[in-house]
């Protein structure tokens, strides 16, 4: 910490904090902002520095993400990997903070140091080993309880689940107990060694030890909130398998999460009521023609009303001239004929790649659909042009290769639907494989839908549909990024024109020239469009 770090004057972190404290404008991402809010809420600190310096005026770009990002930081998450990593910082295969401190104390050879070495050896190291065993058993039991979906929402009935009789309760108690003894042991060591006042490596080790213990205590709080909630603010709790590791590697692929069900009052209390001015901006703040959906989700509609000014600004782009938007009416329904829809999407991607000579994004709503399409597209095009697939490289690397190529085909999922900017001719075709509805049985979404149903509100129309409209508009917005851009967007999900809710989704999109017809007609229109803009079929 500041008072004890011998490198404080040169430390990059503290230097950045000093620059931020002295600055008139500080630019951060949503995660840092909501981390700051979480710390201020716990400390009840609204005037002084926390993660960020104090501020009075705030501009939030891409503000449609604020609720979901706040859920990450105003809730809690404990992963098996993270918990075991912190325990490994204390000791792992003879290395770590405790062995390092032991080595430094042994070099001193005084009575206090020898006594502290005994405490570390006989008291703390066995507790670290025990904590690892209890953590592995705890998360092993949890992953064994998961079904094939890899996600289990924890409701009130979970208190009577058979898993408690299989040892979950005893293992949880054992883990909490040993982590508590670790905390007490570290504090005892710190009190002994702080008798001396010199600043040395020993003091730094103690600070690091205390930091690990604080994180372990936060993990204890998270475990209890997720597995044994004590009432108070309603939370959504779930267990989730993470990553693609085999189930045999149990402890490393499980997470426990607990998130406040209703973030609107929290955001109102911790953010909007605490600063003088907040400006929310994004290309997709309005669902349809108003901001009521966003205002409800962020607590801006709670009395007294806070919104003083709102505006929807017209686009500077000539969409009817710059963009052609097609919806193939003969593409199979993605819900009732998944295989047929997969085949149609792959065929459309391949056709458009040839018509436009590449320069294409194909965006999917699931990694499984992405992988299925990638195999077919790569088999058809791989020998003639670059096919880039999300997951086969870092996003920035894929984008650099895409821009440099000018004729590549990139297949991506969620992270490519927004926040990606490829102006110019490198991107001239966009395929949106499916309407981007949230998964209704995902724990947080399911709980929010249930809350709306309890209030007599149609969750599909007032939650799922506005979210899908915003996401669809974001995806569409990847194509036209300047006044000179041009291109074709194809949405291979005809529900947008066959279901009553389709009008809401279409109303959110830019006014490009629309062709709603069988794929053969859209293909012919696309060929004519690209010929008019000087892009010919690949020879």
Short mmCIF file of C-alpha atoms in Angstrom, two decimals:
data_model
loop_
_atom_site.label_atom_id
_atom_site.label_comp_id
_atom_site.label_asym_id
_atom_site.label_seq_id
_atom_site.Cartn_x
_atom_site.Cartn_y
_atom_site.Cartn_z
CA UNK A 1 0.00 0.00 0.00
CA UNK A 2 0.95 3.61 -0.39
CA UNK A 3 2.47 4.07 3.08
CA UNK A 4 4.55 0.89 2.99
CA UNK A 5 5.55 0.37 -0.65
CA UNK A 6 9.24 1.27 -1.12
CA UNK A 7 8.64 1.85 -4.84
CA UNK A 8 5.67 4.16 -4.36
CA UNK A 9 7.26 7.09 -6.23
CA UNK A 10 8.03 4.96 -9.28
CA UNK A 11 5.00 2.61 -9.18
CA UNK A 12 3.06 2.64 -12.47
CA UNK A 13 -0.26 2.00 -10.74
CA UNK A 14 0.11 4.87 -8.29
CA UNK A 15 1.44 7.12 -11.06
CA UNK A 16 -1.71 6.41 -13.10
CA UNK A 17 -3.86 7.15 -10.05
CA UNK A 18 -2.05 10.44 -9.48
CA UNK A 19 -2.59 11.47 -13.11
CA UNK A 20 -6.27 10.57 -12.82
CA UNK A 21 -6.61 12.55 -9.59
CA UNK A 22 -5.08 15.62 -11.24
CA UNK A 23 -6.99 15.31 -14.52
CA UNK A 24 -9.99 17.31 -15.64
CA UNK A 25 -11.32 14.39 -17.72
CA UNK A 26 -10.84 10.68 -16.96
CA UNK A 27 -11.76 8.04 -19.56
CA UNK A 28 -12.50 4.50 -18.29
CA UNK A 29 -14.48 1.48 -19.41
CA UNK A 30 -17.77 0.31 -17.93
CA UNK A 31 -16.11 -2.35 -15.79
CA UNK A 32 -13.87 0.15 -14.02
CA UNK A 33 -16.80 2.50 -13.49
CA UNK A 34 -19.04 -0.18 -11.97
CA UNK A 35 -16.13 -1.51 -9.88
CA UNK A 36 -15.83 2.00 -8.47
CA UNK A 37 -19.57 2.03 -7.70
CA UNK A 38 -19.31 -1.33 -5.93
CA UNK A 39 -16.46 -0.12 -3.71
CA UNK A 40 -18.20 3.17 -2.90
CA UNK A 41 -21.38 1.30 -1.97
CA UNK A 42 -19.57 -1.03 0.44
CA UNK A 43 -17.54 1.80 1.99
CA UNK A 44 -20.41 4.31 1.88
CA UNK A 45 -17.89 6.66 0.30
CA UNK A 46 -19.45 9.16 -2.06
CA UNK A 47 -17.00 12.06 -1.74
CA UNK A 48 -13.44 10.72 -1.75
CA UNK A 49 -11.36 8.59 -4.12
CA UNK A 50 -12.22 4.91 -4.44
CA UNK A 51 -11.22 2.94 -7.53
CA UNK A 52 -11.61 6.25 -9.41
CA UNK A 53 -11.18 9.83 -8.24
CA UNK A 54 -14.39 11.56 -7.15
CA UNK A 55 -16.42 12.98 -10.04
CA UNK A 56 -19.48 15.19 -10.45
CA UNK A 57 -20.28 14.79 -14.14
CA UNK A 58 -20.36 11.57 -16.12
CA UNK A 59 -20.79 10.67 -19.79
CA UNK A 60 -21.60 6.99 -20.39
CA UNK A 61 -21.16 5.86 -23.98
CA UNK A 62 -22.72 2.55 -25.12
CA UNK A 63 -25.02 3.06 -22.14
CA UNK A 64 -27.29 0.18 -23.15
CA UNK A 65 -24.62 -2.09 -21.58
CA UNK A 66 -24.67 -0.42 -18.17
CA UNK A 67 -27.18 -2.78 -16.53
CA UNK A 68 -25.38 -5.98 -17.55
CA UNK A 69 -21.95 -4.63 -16.61
CA UNK A 70 -23.28 -3.46 -13.25
CA UNK A 71 -24.61 -6.98 -12.64
CA UNK A 72 -21.04 -8.29 -12.95
CA UNK A 73 -19.71 -5.95 -10.26
CA UNK A 74 -22.66 -5.30 -7.94
CA UNK A 75 -23.16 -9.05 -7.66
CA UNK A 76 -20.64 -11.70 -6.66
CA UNK A 77 -18.97 -14.63 -8.37
CA UNK A 78 -16.73 -17.36 -6.98
CA UNK A 79 -14.96 -19.67 -9.41
CA UNK A 80 -13.12 -22.84 -8.54
CA UNK A 81 -10.17 -21.66 -10.60
CA UNK A 82 -10.03 -18.28 -8.85
CA UNK A 83 -10.29 -19.73 -5.34
CA UNK A 84 -7.59 -22.33 -5.98
CA UNK A 85 -5.39 -19.68 -7.60
CA UNK A 86 -5.51 -17.56 -4.44
CA UNK A 87 -4.68 -20.57 -2.29
CA UNK A 88 -1.84 -21.35 -4.71
CA UNK A 89 -0.43 -17.88 -4.11
CA UNK A 90 -0.03 -18.85 -0.48
CA UNK A 91 1.67 -22.16 -1.29
CA UNK A 92 2.04 -24.36 -4.32
CA UNK A 93 4.65 -27.07 -4.71
CA UNK A 94 6.91 -25.45 -2.12
CA UNK A 95 6.64 -21.99 -3.63
CA UNK A 96 4.42 -19.02 -2.80
CA UNK A 97 4.12 -16.28 -0.21
CA UNK A 98 4.33 -18.50 2.88
CA UNK A 99 7.48 -20.44 1.80
CA UNK A 100 9.09 -17.14 0.73
CA UNK A 101 8.34 -15.56 4.10
CA UNK A 102 9.65 -18.66 5.89
CA UNK A 103 12.94 -18.41 3.97
CA UNK A 104 13.35 -14.74 4.87
CA UNK A 105 12.60 -15.37 8.54
CA UNK A 106 15.00 -18.30 8.75
CA UNK A 107 17.79 -16.00 7.60
CA UNK A 108 17.23 -13.80 10.68
CA UNK A 109 17.71 -16.53 13.29
CA UNK A 110 16.15 -14.63 16.21
CA UNK A 111 13.60 -15.89 18.73
CA UNK A 112 10.60 -14.04 17.21
CA UNK A 113 11.48 -15.15 13.69
CA UNK A 114 11.93 -18.80 14.76
CA UNK A 115 8.57 -18.78 16.55
CA UNK A 116 6.88 -17.28 13.51
CA UNK A 117 8.44 -19.91 11.24
CA UNK A 118 6.92 -22.60 13.46
CA UNK A 119 3.51 -20.91 13.21
CA UNK A 120 3.75 -20.72 9.44
CA UNK A 121 4.93 -24.34 9.11
CA UNK A 122 2.66 -25.95 11.67
CA UNK A 123 -0.31 -23.60 11.51
CA UNK A 124 -0.79 -22.03 8.10
CA UNK A 125 0.67 -24.49 5.58
CA UNK A 126 -1.55 -27.41 6.74
CA UNK A 127 -4.58 -25.10 6.56
CA UNK A 128 -3.73 -24.18 2.96
CA UNK A 129 -3.56 -27.87 2.05
CA UNK A 130 -6.85 -28.54 3.81
CA UNK A 131 -8.53 -25.56 2.11
CA UNK A 132 -7.52 -26.84 -1.32
CA UNK A 133 -9.00 -30.25 -0.55
CA UNK A 134 -12.29 -28.80 0.72
CA UNK A 135 -12.54 -26.43 -2.28
CA UNK A 136 -11.99 -29.25 -4.76
CA UNK A 137 -14.61 -31.39 -3.03
CA UNK A 138 -17.10 -28.51 -2.86
CA UNK A 139 -16.88 -27.65 -6.54
CA UNK A 140 -16.73 -31.33 -7.46
CA UNK A 141 -20.09 -31.85 -5.75
CA UNK A 142 -21.53 -28.80 -7.50
CA UNK A 143 -20.43 -29.81 -10.98
CA UNK A 144 -21.79 -33.26 -10.36
CA UNK A 145 -25.18 -31.67 -9.71
CA UNK A 146 -25.24 -29.84 -13.04
CA UNK A 147 -27.35 -31.23 -15.85
CA UNK A 148 -26.46 -31.38 -19.55
CA UNK A 149 -27.09 -27.64 -20.00
CA UNK A 150 -24.20 -26.84 -17.67
CA UNK A 151 -26.26 -24.27 -15.72
CA UNK A 152 -28.36 -24.76 -12.59
CA UNK A 153 -30.37 -21.95 -11.09
CA UNK A 154 -30.56 -22.08 -7.29
CA UNK A 155 -34.00 -21.21 -5.95
CA UNK A 156 -35.57 -21.63 -2.52
CA UNK A 157 -36.10 -25.34 -3.17
CA UNK A 158 -32.33 -25.84 -3.41
CA UNK A 159 -32.15 -25.75 0.40
CA UNK A 160 -33.75 -29.22 0.33
CA UNK A 161 -31.70 -30.62 -2.54
CA UNK A 162 -30.18 -34.10 -1.95
CA UNK A 163 -26.72 -32.63 -2.61
CA UNK A 164 -26.69 -31.31 0.97
CA UNK A 165 -26.98 -34.87 2.32
CA UNK A 166 -24.19 -35.91 -0.05
CA UNK A 167 -21.77 -33.70 1.85
CA UNK A 168 -22.21 -30.19 0.48
CA UNK A 169 -23.13 -28.69 3.85
CA UNK A 170 -20.26 -30.32 5.73
CA UNK A 171 -17.77 -29.44 3.00
CA UNK A 172 -18.95 -25.82 2.91
CA UNK A 173 -18.64 -25.56 6.70
CA UNK A 174 -15.17 -27.10 6.59
CA UNK A 175 -14.01 -24.72 3.84
CA UNK A 176 -15.37 -21.65 5.60
CA UNK A 177 -13.79 -22.78 8.85
CA UNK A 178 -10.33 -23.38 7.41
CA UNK A 179 -10.38 -20.09 5.50
CA UNK A 180 -11.31 -18.33 8.73
CA UNK A 181 -8.37 -19.95 10.52
CA UNK A 182 -6.09 -18.91 7.66
CA UNK A 183 -7.26 -15.33 8.05
CA UNK A 184 -6.69 -15.38 11.81
CA UNK A 185 -3.28 -17.01 11.38
CA UNK A 186 -2.12 -14.41 8.87
CA UNK A 187 -3.23 -11.62 11.21
CA UNK A 188 -1.33 -13.23 14.09
CA UNK A 189 1.83 -13.44 11.96
CA UNK A 190 1.37 -9.82 10.89
CA UNK A 191 0.96 -8.62 14.47
CA UNK A 192 4.12 -10.43 15.54
CA UNK A 193 6.24 -9.09 12.71
CA UNK A 194 4.97 -5.54 12.95
CA UNK A 195 6.81 -5.25 16.26
CA UNK A 196 9.74 -4.24 14.04
CA UNK A 197 9.43 -1.01 12.10
CA UNK A 198 11.96 -1.51 9.31
CA UNK A 199 10.72 -1.53 5.72
CA UNK A 200 11.92 -4.70 4.00
CA UNK A 201 10.80 -7.61 1.87
CA UNK A 202 9.17 -9.10 4.94
CA UNK A 203 6.73 -6.20 5.21
CA UNK A 204 5.89 -6.51 1.53
CA UNK A 205 5.19 -10.23 1.97
CA UNK A 206 2.82 -9.41 4.81
CA UNK A 207 0.92 -6.93 2.67
CA UNK A 208 0.59 -9.51 -0.08
CA UNK A 209 -0.53 -12.13 2.44
CA UNK A 210 -3.20 -9.80 3.76
CA UNK A 211 -4.35 -9.07 0.21
CA UNK A 212 -4.81 -12.79 -0.49
CA UNK A 213 -6.67 -13.26 2.79
CA UNK A 214 -9.04 -10.39 1.91
CA UNK A 215 -9.81 -12.08 -1.41
CA UNK A 216 -10.39 -15.39 0.33
CA UNK A 217 -12.79 -13.67 2.73
CA UNK A 218 -14.64 -12.18 -0.25
CA UNK A 219 -14.90 -15.73 -1.64
CA UNK A 220 -16.40 -16.90 1.67
CA UNK A 221 -18.99 -14.11 1.48
CA UNK A 222 -19.78 -15.09 -2.11
CA UNK A 223 -20.15 -18.78 -1.26
CA UNK A 224 -22.55 -18.00 1.56
CA UNK A 225 -24.59 -15.56 -0.54
CA UNK A 226 -24.96 -18.12 -3.35
CA UNK A 227 -25.50 -21.26 -1.28
CA UNK A 228 -26.99 -19.99 2.00
CA UNK A 229 -28.66 -16.60 1.42
CA UNK A 230 -29.99 -14.96 4.58
CA UNK A 231 -32.77 -12.88 3.09
CA UNK A 232 -32.67 -9.17 2.38
CA UNK A 233 -32.31 -7.96 -1.19
CA UNK A 234 -33.59 -10.60 -3.69
CA UNK A 235 -30.73 -12.19 -5.61
CA UNK A 236 -30.51 -14.55 -8.54
CA UNK A 237 -28.20 -17.49 -7.79
CA UNK A 238 -26.78 -20.17 -10.05
CA UNK A 239 -24.02 -22.72 -10.68
CA UNK A 240 -22.40 -22.72 -14.11
CA UNK A 241 -19.86 -24.85 -15.92
CA UNK A 242 -17.28 -22.66 -17.63
CA UNK A 243 -15.01 -23.21 -20.61
CA UNK A 244 -14.43 -26.34 -22.63
CA UNK A 245 -12.35 -28.38 -20.19
CA UNK A 246 -13.39 -32.04 -19.84
CA UNK A 247 -15.61 -32.80 -16.88
CA UNK A 248 -12.78 -34.88 -15.45
CA UNK A 249 -10.94 -31.66 -14.59
CA UNK A 250 -13.70 -30.87 -12.11
CA UNK A 251 -12.59 -28.00 -9.93
CA UNK A 252 -11.35 -25.75 -12.68
CA UNK A 253 -14.52 -25.20 -14.69
CA UNK A 254 -17.24 -24.27 -12.20
CA UNK A 255 -18.58 -20.91 -11.02
CA UNK A 256 -21.05 -19.85 -8.35
CA UNK A 257 -22.82 -16.53 -8.96
CA UNK A 258 -25.29 -14.30 -7.13
CA UNK A 259 -26.60 -11.08 -8.68
CA UNK A 260 -29.24 -8.65 -7.36
CA UNK A 261 -32.50 -9.33 -9.16
CA UNK A 262 -33.44 -5.70 -9.60
CA UNK A 263 -30.51 -3.40 -10.36
CA UNK A 264 -32.65 -0.36 -11.12
CA UNK A 265 -32.91 0.93 -7.51
CA UNK A 266 -29.24 0.11 -6.89
CA UNK A 267 -28.10 2.09 -9.93
CA UNK A 268 -30.41 4.93 -9.00
CA UNK A 269 -29.03 5.05 -5.44
CA UNK A 270 -25.33 4.45 -6.15
CA UNK A 271 -24.96 6.39 -9.39
CA UNK A 272 -27.69 8.68 -10.64
CA UNK A 273 -28.57 10.21 -7.27
CA UNK A 274 -24.88 10.82 -6.44
CA UNK A 275 -23.65 12.96 -9.33
CA UNK A 276 -24.77 16.29 -10.71
CA UNK A 277 -24.98 15.36 -14.38
CA UNK A 278 -25.10 12.09 -16.30
CA UNK A 279 -25.27 11.91 -20.09
CA UNK A 280 -26.22 8.52 -21.56
CA UNK A 281 -25.40 8.01 -25.21
CA UNK A 282 -25.34 5.17 -27.73
CA UNK A 283 -26.48 4.35 -31.23
CA UNK A 284 -28.98 1.95 -29.64
CA UNK A 285 -30.46 3.59 -26.56
CA UNK A 286 -33.99 3.82 -27.94
CA UNK A 287 -36.10 0.69 -28.33
CA UNK A 288 -38.34 1.77 -31.18
CA UNK A 289 -38.90 5.48 -30.86
CA UNK A 290 -38.54 6.11 -27.12
CA UNK A 291 -36.24 5.52 -24.16
CA UNK A 292 -38.75 4.02 -21.72
CA UNK A 293 -37.15 0.56 -21.75
CA UNK A 294 -33.73 1.90 -20.81
CA UNK A 295 -35.20 4.26 -18.19
CA UNK A 296 -36.99 1.35 -16.50
CA UNK A 297 -33.93 -0.92 -16.50
CA UNK A 298 -31.64 1.77 -15.03
CA UNK A 299 -34.06 3.20 -12.46
CA UNK A 300 -34.41 6.55 -14.20
CA UNK A 301 -38.21 6.27 -14.13
CA UNK A 302 -38.32 5.92 -10.32
CA UNK A 303 -39.77 9.00 -8.62
CA UNK A 304 -38.73 11.71 -8.69
CA UNK A 305 -38.00 11.56 -12.40
CA UNK A 306 -34.45 12.50 -13.32
CA UNK A 307 -34.47 12.71 -17.12
CA UNK A 308 -34.27 16.36 -18.19
CA UNK A 309 -33.57 15.97 -21.89
CA UNK A 310 -33.74 13.19 -24.47
CA UNK A 311 -33.22 13.15 -28.21
CA UNK A 312 -32.91 10.74 -31.10
CA UNK A 313 -30.52 12.19 -33.68
CA UNK A 314 -30.91 11.34 -37.34
CA UNK A 315 -28.19 9.33 -39.03
CA UNK A 316 -25.88 11.19 -41.45
CA UNK A 317 -25.84 8.19 -43.80
CA UNK A 318 -27.92 7.72 -46.96
CA UNK A 319 -29.05 4.19 -46.16
CA UNK A 320 -31.39 3.67 -49.17
CA UNK A 321 -28.45 4.36 -51.47
CA UNK A 322 -25.63 2.86 -49.40
CA UNK A 323 -27.26 -0.33 -48.16
CA UNK A 324 -29.41 -3.22 -49.36
CA UNK A 325 -31.21 -5.26 -46.70
CA UNK A 326 -32.53 -8.71 -47.56
CA UNK A 327 -34.64 -11.25 -45.65
CA UNK A 328 -34.82 -14.64 -47.43
CA UNK A 329 -38.33 -15.97 -46.97
CA UNK A 330 -37.33 -19.52 -47.98
CA UNK A 331 -34.69 -20.01 -45.26
CA UNK A 332 -35.96 -22.66 -42.79
CA UNK A 333 -37.08 -21.62 -39.32
CA UNK A 334 -34.03 -21.83 -37.00
CA UNK A 335 -36.12 -23.23 -34.14
CA UNK A 336 -38.02 -26.01 -35.92
CA UNK A 337 -35.39 -26.98 -38.52
CA UNK A 338 -31.93 -26.29 -37.14
CA UNK A 339 -30.11 -28.42 -39.72
CA UNK A 340 -32.00 -26.83 -42.59
CA UNK A 341 -31.33 -23.35 -41.27
CA UNK A 342 -27.62 -24.15 -40.84
CA UNK A 343 -27.44 -25.29 -44.46
CA UNK A 344 -29.25 -22.16 -45.69
CA UNK A 345 -26.96 -19.81 -43.75
CA UNK A 346 -23.84 -21.55 -45.06
CA UNK A 347 -25.13 -21.43 -48.63
CA UNK A 348 -25.96 -17.72 -48.37
CA UNK A 349 -22.54 -16.93 -46.87
CA UNK A 350 -20.80 -18.85 -49.68
CA UNK A 351 -22.92 -17.21 -52.39
CA UNK A 352 -22.36 -13.70 -51.06
CA UNK A 353 -18.63 -14.30 -50.65
CA UNK A 354 -18.43 -15.07 -54.35
CA UNK A 355 -20.71 -12.24 -55.43
CA UNK A 356 -18.91 -9.58 -53.37
CA UNK A 357 -15.42 -11.10 -53.49
CA UNK A 358 -15.39 -11.60 -49.73
CA UNK A 359 -15.28 -8.65 -47.35
CA UNK A 360 -17.91 -10.30 -45.14
CA UNK A 361 -18.94 -10.66 -41.50
CA UNK A 362 -21.27 -13.55 -40.66
CA UNK A 363 -22.59 -13.09 -37.12
CA UNK A 364 -24.16 -15.86 -35.04
CA UNK A 365 -25.97 -16.01 -31.70
CA UNK A 366 -24.27 -19.19 -30.42
CA UNK A 367 -20.83 -20.76 -30.61
CA UNK A 368 -22.36 -24.08 -31.64
CA UNK A 369 -24.04 -22.56 -34.71
CA UNK A 370 -20.82 -20.70 -35.50
CA UNK A 371 -18.77 -23.90 -35.46
CA UNK A 372 -21.25 -25.76 -37.63
CA UNK A 373 -21.28 -23.00 -40.24
CA UNK A 374 -17.51 -22.55 -40.11
CA UNK A 375 -16.89 -26.16 -41.09
CA UNK A 376 -19.12 -25.89 -44.18
CA UNK A 377 -17.93 -22.44 -45.25
CA UNK A 378 -14.26 -23.31 -44.84
CA UNK A 379 -14.69 -26.49 -46.89
CA UNK A 380 -16.24 -24.47 -49.71
CA UNK A 381 -14.11 -21.32 -49.61
CA UNK A 382 -10.98 -22.17 -47.66
CA UNK A 383 -8.88 -22.89 -50.69
CA UNK A 384 -9.72 -19.59 -52.40
CA UNK A 385 -9.98 -17.00 -49.65
CA UNK A 386 -9.20 -16.37 -46.02
CA UNK A 387 -11.86 -17.67 -43.60
CA UNK A 388 -11.44 -16.31 -40.07
CA UNK A 389 -13.34 -17.86 -37.16
CA UNK A 390 -13.83 -16.44 -33.68
CA UNK A 391 -12.03 -18.59 -31.13
CA UNK A 392 -9.13 -19.33 -33.46
CA UNK A 393 -7.29 -16.16 -32.45
CA UNK A 394 -7.61 -12.96 -30.45
CA UNK A 395 -10.37 -10.62 -31.63
CA UNK A 396 -7.94 -7.80 -32.45
CA UNK A 397 -5.72 -10.18 -34.42
CA UNK A 398 -8.68 -11.46 -36.43
CA UNK A 399 -9.80 -7.90 -37.18
CA UNK A 400 -6.32 -6.85 -38.29
CA UNK A 401 -6.09 -9.81 -40.66
CA UNK A 402 -9.61 -9.10 -41.92
CA UNK A 403 -8.88 -5.44 -42.66
CA UNK A 404 -5.54 -6.23 -44.28
CA UNK A 405 -6.98 -8.93 -46.54
CA UNK A 406 -9.90 -6.97 -47.98
CA UNK A 407 -11.46 -10.22 -49.26
CA UNK A 408 -11.72 -12.31 -46.09
CA UNK A 409 -14.80 -13.90 -44.53
CA UNK A 410 -15.04 -13.61 -40.74
CA UNK A 411 -17.47 -15.66 -38.67
CA UNK A 412 -18.14 -14.38 -35.14
CA UNK A 413 -20.56 -14.38 -32.24
CA UNK A 414 -21.46 -11.94 -29.49
CA UNK A 415 -18.28 -9.83 -29.28
CA UNK A 416 -18.48 -8.99 -33.00
CA UNK A 417 -22.08 -7.77 -32.91
CA UNK A 418 -20.93 -4.41 -31.55
CA UNK A 419 -17.83 -2.41 -30.70
CA UNK A 420 -16.21 -3.44 -33.99
CA UNK A 421 -15.38 -0.71 -36.49
CA UNK A 422 -14.32 -1.60 -40.04
CA UNK A 423 -14.98 1.46 -42.22
CA UNK A 424 -14.21 1.30 -45.91
CA UNK A 425 -14.48 -1.43 -48.51
CA UNK A 426 -12.90 -4.18 -46.37
CA UNK A 427 -16.40 -4.87 -44.98
CA UNK A 428 -19.16 -4.83 -47.59
CA UNK A 429 -21.36 -7.81 -46.64
CA UNK A 430 -23.03 -8.63 -43.34
CA UNK A 431 -24.97 -11.83 -42.65
CA UNK A 432 -26.99 -11.99 -39.42
CA UNK A 433 -27.78 -15.65 -38.93
CA UNK A 434 -30.56 -15.39 -36.35
CA UNK A 435 -32.57 -12.88 -34.34
CA UNK A 436 -30.52 -12.14 -31.19
CA UNK A 437 -33.02 -12.96 -28.45
CA UNK A 438 -31.67 -13.55 -24.95
CA UNK A 439 -31.85 -17.19 -23.86
CA UNK A 440 -35.01 -17.22 -21.69
CA UNK A 441 -33.82 -20.01 -19.37
CA UNK A 442 -30.46 -18.34 -18.57
CA UNK A 443 -30.70 -17.77 -14.79
CA UNK A 444 -30.66 -13.97 -14.64
CA UNK A 445 -32.97 -13.61 -17.65
CA UNK A 446 -35.37 -16.27 -16.30
CA UNK A 447 -35.55 -14.54 -12.91
CA UNK A 448 -36.23 -11.16 -14.50
CA UNK A 449 -38.99 -12.66 -16.65
CA UNK A 450 -40.54 -14.24 -13.56
CA UNK A 451 -40.45 -10.90 -11.73
CA UNK A 452 -42.21 -9.22 -14.67
CA UNK A 453 -44.82 -11.99 -14.75
CA UNK A 454 -45.49 -11.46 -11.03
CA UNK A 455 -46.10 -7.79 -11.83
CA UNK A 456 -48.54 -8.72 -14.61
CA UNK A 457 -46.13 -7.59 -17.34
CA UNK A 458 -45.51 -9.53 -20.57
CA UNK A 459 -41.82 -10.40 -20.26
CA UNK A 460 -41.39 -11.17 -23.95
CA UNK A 461 -42.76 -7.86 -25.16
CA UNK A 462 -41.31 -5.69 -22.41
CA UNK A 463 -37.91 -7.35 -21.89
CA UNK A 464 -36.84 -9.92 -24.48
CA UNK A 465 -38.15 -8.01 -27.51
CA UNK A 466 -36.59 -4.60 -26.66
CA UNK A 467 -33.26 -6.29 -25.92
CA UNK A 468 -33.39 -8.12 -29.26
CA UNK A 469 -34.26 -4.89 -31.09
CA UNK A 470 -31.24 -3.10 -29.58
CA UNK A 471 -28.91 -6.03 -30.31
CA UNK A 472 -30.16 -6.40 -33.88
CA UNK A 473 -29.62 -2.69 -34.49
CA UNK A 474 -26.08 -2.98 -33.09
CA UNK A 475 -25.31 -5.89 -35.39
CA UNK A 476 -26.72 -4.08 -38.43
CA UNK A 477 -24.61 -1.06 -37.52
CA UNK A 478 -21.34 -2.93 -38.18
CA UNK A 479 -21.70 -2.35 -41.94
CA UNK A 480 -22.19 1.35 -42.69
CA UNK A 481 -19.60 3.33 -40.72
CA UNK A 482 -19.05 6.36 -43.00
CA UNK A 483 -20.74 8.33 -45.78
CA UNK A 484 -18.78 6.41 -48.43
CA UNK A 485 -19.42 2.86 -47.13
CA UNK A 486 -21.79 0.57 -48.98
CA UNK A 487 -22.90 -3.01 -48.67
CA UNK A 488 -25.51 -5.71 -48.27
CA UNK A 489 -27.07 -7.00 -45.02
CA UNK A 490 -28.90 -10.33 -45.03
CA UNK A 491 -30.91 -11.52 -42.02
CA UNK A 492 -31.48 -15.27 -42.40
CA UNK A 493 -34.38 -15.44 -39.94
CA UNK A 494 -37.75 -14.86 -41.60
CA UNK A 495 -39.54 -14.57 -38.24
CA UNK A 496 -38.82 -10.85 -38.58
CA UNK A 497 -41.47 -10.73 -41.32
CA UNK A 498 -43.76 -13.64 -40.34
CA UNK A 499 -44.29 -12.92 -36.62
CA UNK A 500 -46.29 -9.97 -35.27
CA UNK A 501 -43.31 -8.80 -33.21
CA UNK A 502 -41.24 -8.47 -36.39
CA UNK A 503 -42.59 -4.97 -36.98
CA UNK A 504 -40.97 -3.80 -33.74
CA UNK A 505 -37.62 -5.24 -34.78
CA UNK A 506 -37.77 -3.80 -38.29
CA UNK A 507 -38.76 -0.38 -36.96
CA UNK A 508 -35.51 -0.23 -35.01
CA UNK A 509 -33.35 -0.75 -38.11
CA UNK A 510 -31.95 1.92 -40.44
CA UNK A 511 -34.03 2.72 -43.56
CA UNK A 512 -32.02 0.64 -46.03
CA UNK A 513 -33.70 -0.59 -49.22
CA UNK A 514 -35.43 -3.82 -48.27
CA UNK A 515 -35.91 -6.96 -50.32
CA UNK A 516 -38.11 -9.56 -48.65
CA UNK A 517 -38.21 -12.48 -51.06
CA UNK A 518 -36.81 -15.97 -51.75
CA UNK A 519 -33.02 -16.15 -51.68
CA UNK A 520 -32.68 -16.35 -55.47
CA UNK A 521 -34.30 -12.91 -55.86
CA UNK A 522 -32.19 -11.38 -53.08
CA UNK A 523 -29.06 -12.85 -54.63
CA UNK A 524 -29.90 -11.26 -57.98
CA UNK A 525 -30.52 -7.89 -56.28
CA UNK A 526 -27.19 -8.20 -54.45
CA UNK A 527 -25.33 -8.92 -57.71
CA UNK A 528 -26.87 -5.84 -59.29
CA UNK A 529 -26.10 -3.72 -56.18
CA UNK A 530 -22.42 -4.67 -56.15
CA UNK A 531 -22.09 -4.26 -59.90
CA UNK A 532 -23.44 -0.73 -59.53
CA UNK A 533 -20.76 -0.04 -56.89
CA UNK A 534 -17.96 -1.53 -58.95
CA UNK A 535 -17.60 -4.82 -57.09
CA UNK A 536 -17.59 -7.80 -59.43
CA UNK A 537 -17.89 -11.54 -59.03
CA UNK A 538 -14.65 -13.32 -58.21
CA UNK A 539 -13.15 -15.02 -61.28
#
